C-alpha cells in the first residue's frame, strides 16, 4: 500500500488492519513500521517450493498462529504435499533422458530467453533433466553461448517474457538456427509465477503441465487447464485459469517456424 516495496504508513493505517505481515525485511524496519502505525508487524521469511519448502511451511504456521487459522494452514500444507507426492509418484519409475530448459523467467521484472531458474520447482517434481541445474541455487542469467552448448531437447518459456523470447528466437536468429528445440518446434509456454514474490499455486499448476508434456502416458488423465483451476480453487477460492490465460496465453505449444 503506497510506493512499491516500502509502502506508506499513513495509507496502511487508513485501511485499519489488525496486523501487518511483512516479507523481505528485518526486525529494525518492522519495529519502525510498528511504532509509526501502532499496529503489530509480523516478519515472514517467504521460502519457496524448491529447497526452502520447510521455510514456507513455517511461515504458513506463523500466519495461522497469529490469525487463529491453524486448520486452514494444515489443509494448505497437506494439499501441497499431496500434489508433490502425486507428481513424484507419476514420474519416479519412468526414465526421461530429454534435456529441458526454462527461459524468460521473471525476476524483478520480465526478461528474455537467458533468464532461468537452476532450481525450477516444476522440473524438480517431475524428475526432468534441467540443463541449468548445476549453475547454482538462485535465479541466473546465462550467456546465449551457454544455451547453445546445452542445446536442450525441449524449452519451456515463462510467458511473462514472451515478447523478448519471440524476438530472440525469431527465424534467422543464431538461436533459431542452432537450437534443436526451436528447429523441432519443442517450445512450450508456462505461466509466470514470480515477479518479486512467488504464486505457489502456479508452481504446482506448471508442474502438472510440464509433466503432461514430458510424460504423456503418465499424465493422460490430466487436463492442465482443469487441474490448474482445481489448484487455484483450493488456494484462492476460485478457478482463475481462464483469467491467467487471457493475461499470459496459458499452457500451449509455441511454433515459431
Short mmCIF file of C-alpha atoms in Angstrom, two decimals:
data_model
loop_
_atom_site.label_atom_id
_atom_site.label_comp_id
_atom_site.label_asym_id
_atom_site.label_seq_id
_atom_site.Cartn_x
_atom_site.Cartn_y
_atom_site.Cartn_z
CA UNK A 1 0.00 0.00 0.00
CA UNK A 2 1.77 3.09 -1.25
CA UNK A 3 5.16 3.10 -3.02
CA UNK A 4 6.49 -0.25 -4.16
CA UNK A 5 8.41 -2.21 -1.52
CA UNK A 6 8.49 0.45 1.20
CA UNK A 7 4.78 1.18 1.50
CA UNK A 8 3.22 4.21 3.18
CA UNK A 9 2.46 4.01 6.94
CA UNK A 10 -0.38 6.54 6.75
CA UNK A 11 -2.11 4.72 3.89
CA UNK A 12 -1.68 1.42 5.72
CA UNK A 13 -3.24 2.85 8.88
CA UNK A 14 -6.14 4.19 6.82
CA UNK A 15 -7.04 0.60 5.90
CA UNK A 16 -7.38 -0.19 9.63
CA UNK A 17 -5.64 -3.59 9.63
CA UNK A 18 -5.42 -5.59 12.86
CA UNK A 19 -1.98 -6.90 11.91
CA UNK A 20 0.65 -6.25 9.24
CA UNK A 21 2.64 -9.09 7.68
CA UNK A 22 5.90 -8.09 6.02
CA UNK A 23 8.19 -10.24 3.87
CA UNK A 24 11.72 -9.42 2.70
CA UNK A 25 12.58 -7.15 5.62
CA UNK A 26 14.25 -7.26 9.02
CA UNK A 27 13.42 -6.58 12.64
CA UNK A 28 14.64 -2.97 12.51
CA UNK A 29 12.34 -1.95 9.66
CA UNK A 30 9.46 -3.94 11.16
CA UNK A 31 9.87 -2.28 14.57
CA UNK A 32 9.94 1.14 12.89
CA UNK A 33 6.73 0.46 10.98
CA UNK A 34 5.08 -0.87 14.13
CA UNK A 35 6.00 2.30 16.06
CA UNK A 36 4.75 4.57 13.27
CA UNK A 37 1.43 2.76 12.78
CA UNK A 38 0.70 1.42 16.25
CA UNK A 39 -0.21 -1.88 14.58
CA UNK A 40 1.58 -5.19 15.27
CA UNK A 41 4.01 -6.11 12.49
CA UNK A 42 4.98 -9.74 11.86
CA UNK A 43 8.00 -10.53 9.69
CA UNK A 44 7.80 -13.59 7.42
CA UNK A 45 10.58 -15.48 5.69
CA UNK A 46 8.96 -16.36 2.38
CA UNK A 47 10.70 -19.61 1.41
CA UNK A 48 9.83 -21.45 -1.79
CA UNK A 49 8.70 -24.84 -3.09
CA UNK A 50 12.20 -25.91 -4.15
CA UNK A 51 14.88 -26.10 -1.48
CA UNK A 52 13.15 -23.87 1.08
CA UNK A 53 9.81 -25.63 1.38
CA UNK A 54 10.18 -26.03 5.15
CA UNK A 55 10.68 -22.26 5.46
CA UNK A 56 7.48 -21.60 3.54
CA UNK A 57 5.52 -24.04 5.69
CA UNK A 58 6.93 -22.41 8.82
CA UNK A 59 5.66 -19.04 7.55
CA UNK A 60 2.20 -20.52 6.99
CA UNK A 61 2.16 -21.87 10.55
CA UNK A 62 3.17 -18.46 11.91
CA UNK A 63 0.40 -16.71 9.96
CA UNK A 64 -2.04 -19.33 11.20
CA UNK A 65 -0.97 -18.81 14.80
CA UNK A 66 -1.47 -15.06 14.55
CA UNK A 67 -4.83 -15.32 12.77
CA UNK A 68 -6.10 -18.43 14.57
CA UNK A 69 -6.32 -20.27 11.24
CA UNK A 70 -4.38 -23.40 12.13
CA UNK A 71 -6.81 -25.75 10.39
CA UNK A 72 -6.55 -23.81 7.12
CA UNK A 73 -2.74 -23.82 7.24
CA UNK A 74 -2.71 -27.56 7.87
CA UNK A 75 -5.02 -28.12 4.89
CA UNK A 76 -2.85 -25.98 2.61
CA UNK A 77 0.31 -27.79 3.61
CA UNK A 78 -1.35 -31.19 3.23
CA UNK A 79 -2.66 -30.20 -0.22
CA UNK A 80 0.78 -29.06 -1.38
CA UNK A 81 2.47 -32.19 -0.06
CA UNK A 82 -0.15 -34.43 -1.71
CA UNK A 83 0.30 -32.67 -5.06
CA UNK A 84 4.09 -33.03 -4.90
CA UNK A 85 3.79 -36.70 -3.95
CA UNK A 86 1.37 -37.28 -6.84
CA UNK A 87 3.78 -35.67 -9.31
CA UNK A 88 6.68 -37.74 -7.98
CA UNK A 89 4.64 -40.94 -7.97
CA UNK A 90 3.77 -40.49 -11.64
CA UNK A 91 7.39 -39.95 -12.69
CA UNK A 92 9.58 -41.87 -10.23
CA UNK A 93 9.99 -45.03 -12.30
CA UNK A 94 9.87 -43.56 -15.79
CA UNK A 95 13.24 -42.85 -17.41
CA UNK A 96 13.40 -39.49 -19.14
CA UNK A 97 16.62 -38.57 -20.89
CA UNK A 98 15.30 -35.47 -22.64
CA UNK A 99 17.15 -32.32 -21.66
CA UNK A 100 14.94 -29.37 -20.79
CA UNK A 101 15.43 -25.68 -20.10
CA UNK A 102 13.19 -22.89 -18.84
CA UNK A 103 13.77 -19.36 -20.12
CA UNK A 104 12.11 -15.97 -19.96
CA UNK A 105 11.73 -16.36 -16.20
CA UNK A 106 10.52 -13.20 -14.48
CA UNK A 107 12.84 -11.83 -11.78
CA UNK A 108 12.22 -8.30 -10.57
CA UNK A 109 10.71 -7.71 -13.99
CA UNK A 110 10.34 -9.62 -17.25
CA UNK A 111 13.35 -10.99 -19.13
CA UNK A 112 14.37 -12.92 -22.24
CA UNK A 113 15.44 -16.46 -23.02
CA UNK A 114 18.66 -16.32 -20.96
CA UNK A 115 16.80 -15.72 -17.68
CA UNK A 116 16.43 -19.08 -15.96
CA UNK A 117 15.95 -20.94 -12.67
CA UNK A 118 18.51 -23.63 -11.75
CA UNK A 119 16.08 -25.00 -9.16
CA UNK A 120 12.91 -24.67 -11.22
CA UNK A 121 10.46 -26.49 -8.95
CA UNK A 122 8.13 -27.78 -11.73
CA UNK A 123 11.14 -29.60 -13.22
CA UNK A 124 12.25 -30.96 -9.87
CA UNK A 125 8.89 -32.50 -9.04
CA UNK A 126 8.65 -34.46 -12.31
CA UNK A 127 12.33 -35.54 -12.39
CA UNK A 128 13.06 -33.50 -15.52
CA UNK A 129 16.68 -33.19 -16.63
CA UNK A 130 17.19 -29.44 -16.26
CA UNK A 131 20.32 -28.44 -18.20
CA UNK A 132 20.76 -25.43 -15.91
CA UNK A 133 20.54 -27.28 -12.61
CA UNK A 134 24.27 -27.18 -11.98
CA UNK A 135 24.81 -23.42 -12.10
CA UNK A 136 23.76 -22.54 -8.55
CA UNK A 137 20.76 -22.19 -6.29
CA UNK A 138 19.46 -18.75 -7.23
CA UNK A 139 17.94 -17.18 -10.31
CA UNK A 140 20.54 -16.91 -13.08
CA UNK A 141 21.24 -15.06 -16.31
CA UNK A 142 23.26 -17.19 -18.70
CA UNK A 143 25.09 -16.40 -21.92
CA UNK A 144 23.43 -17.33 -25.19
CA UNK A 145 26.53 -19.35 -25.97
CA UNK A 146 25.86 -21.45 -22.90
CA UNK A 147 22.32 -22.18 -24.07
CA UNK A 148 23.67 -23.19 -27.48
CA UNK A 149 26.16 -25.50 -25.80
CA UNK A 150 23.42 -27.12 -23.68
CA UNK A 151 21.13 -27.40 -26.73
CA UNK A 152 18.09 -28.72 -24.81
CA UNK A 153 15.54 -31.04 -26.39
CA UNK A 154 12.62 -29.00 -25.08
CA UNK A 155 12.41 -25.40 -23.94
CA UNK A 156 9.73 -24.11 -21.59
CA UNK A 157 9.10 -20.38 -21.73
CA UNK A 158 7.79 -18.29 -18.86
CA UNK A 159 5.11 -16.32 -20.68
CA UNK A 160 5.94 -13.09 -18.83
CA UNK A 161 8.99 -12.93 -21.10
CA UNK A 162 7.10 -13.96 -24.23
CA UNK A 163 7.78 -10.84 -26.31
CA UNK A 164 11.51 -10.82 -25.62
CA UNK A 165 11.84 -14.56 -26.21
CA UNK A 166 9.94 -14.47 -29.51
CA UNK A 167 12.29 -11.77 -30.77
CA UNK A 168 15.37 -13.69 -29.65
CA UNK A 169 14.17 -16.92 -31.28
CA UNK A 170 12.88 -15.31 -34.47
CA UNK A 171 13.62 -17.13 -37.75
CA UNK A 172 17.10 -16.30 -38.96
CA UNK A 173 18.48 -15.59 -35.49
CA UNK A 174 21.52 -17.51 -34.25
CA UNK A 175 19.46 -19.25 -31.57
CA UNK A 176 16.72 -20.23 -34.01
CA UNK A 177 19.25 -21.73 -36.40
CA UNK A 178 21.22 -23.65 -33.76
CA UNK A 179 18.81 -24.79 -31.03
CA UNK A 180 17.13 -28.09 -31.87
CA UNK A 181 14.18 -27.27 -29.62
CA UNK A 182 13.38 -24.31 -31.88
CA UNK A 183 14.00 -26.22 -35.11
CA UNK A 184 11.84 -29.13 -33.90
CA UNK A 185 9.05 -26.90 -32.54
CA UNK A 186 9.59 -28.15 -29.00
CA UNK A 187 8.72 -24.86 -27.28
CA UNK A 188 6.11 -24.78 -24.51
CA UNK A 189 4.57 -21.88 -22.63
CA UNK A 190 4.17 -21.99 -18.86
CA UNK A 191 2.54 -19.45 -16.58
CA UNK A 192 4.67 -16.88 -14.74
CA UNK A 193 4.69 -17.48 -11.01
CA UNK A 194 7.19 -14.94 -9.76
CA UNK A 195 7.99 -11.29 -10.28
CA UNK A 196 9.35 -10.36 -6.89
CA UNK A 197 7.49 -12.98 -4.87
CA UNK A 198 6.03 -16.37 -5.73
CA UNK A 199 2.50 -17.54 -6.51
CA UNK A 200 2.84 -21.04 -5.09
CA UNK A 201 -0.35 -22.37 -6.66
CA UNK A 202 1.01 -21.57 -10.13
CA UNK A 203 4.18 -23.52 -9.33
CA UNK A 204 2.04 -26.63 -8.89
CA UNK A 205 -0.10 -25.89 -11.96
CA UNK A 206 3.04 -25.52 -14.09
CA UNK A 207 4.43 -28.79 -12.74
CA UNK A 208 1.38 -30.71 -13.98
CA UNK A 209 1.68 -29.13 -17.40
CA UNK A 210 5.40 -29.92 -17.60
CA UNK A 211 4.59 -33.48 -16.57
CA UNK A 212 1.94 -33.71 -19.29
CA UNK A 213 4.46 -32.59 -21.93
CA UNK A 214 7.31 -34.86 -20.80
CA UNK A 215 5.31 -37.93 -19.74
CA UNK A 216 2.07 -38.02 -21.78
CA UNK A 217 1.26 -41.61 -20.75
CA UNK A 218 1.73 -40.97 -17.04
CA UNK A 219 -0.37 -37.79 -17.22
CA UNK A 220 -3.03 -38.94 -19.70
CA UNK A 221 -5.75 -38.35 -17.09
CA UNK A 222 -4.59 -34.75 -16.56
CA UNK A 223 -6.13 -31.78 -18.33
CA UNK A 224 -3.66 -28.99 -17.41
CA UNK A 225 -6.29 -26.23 -17.53
CA UNK A 226 -8.79 -28.11 -15.35
CA UNK A 227 -6.04 -29.18 -12.96
CA UNK A 228 -4.87 -25.56 -12.68
CA UNK A 229 -8.42 -24.48 -11.87
CA UNK A 230 -8.70 -27.11 -9.12
CA UNK A 231 -5.44 -25.88 -7.61
CA UNK A 232 -6.45 -22.22 -7.85
CA UNK A 233 -9.84 -23.07 -6.39
CA UNK A 234 -8.26 -24.62 -3.32
CA UNK A 235 -5.80 -21.77 -2.79
CA UNK A 236 -7.86 -18.69 -3.61
CA UNK A 237 -11.44 -19.97 -3.65
CA UNK A 238 -11.99 -19.67 -7.40
CA UNK A 239 -10.72 -21.27 -10.59
CA UNK A 240 -8.90 -18.42 -12.32
CA UNK A 241 -7.06 -20.25 -15.11
CA UNK A 242 -9.14 -18.51 -17.80
CA UNK A 243 -8.08 -15.14 -16.36
CA UNK A 244 -4.43 -16.23 -16.40
CA UNK A 245 -4.88 -17.46 -19.95
CA UNK A 246 -6.21 -14.09 -21.08
CA UNK A 247 -3.30 -12.29 -19.44
CA UNK A 248 -0.46 -14.65 -20.34
CA UNK A 249 -1.62 -17.01 -23.09
CA UNK A 250 -1.95 -20.11 -20.92
CA UNK A 251 -0.42 -23.53 -21.43
CA UNK A 252 0.35 -24.12 -25.08
CA UNK A 253 2.89 -25.27 -27.59
CA UNK A 254 4.60 -22.41 -29.36
CA UNK A 255 5.54 -22.58 -33.03
CA UNK A 256 7.97 -20.02 -34.40
CA UNK A 257 8.82 -21.71 -37.70
#
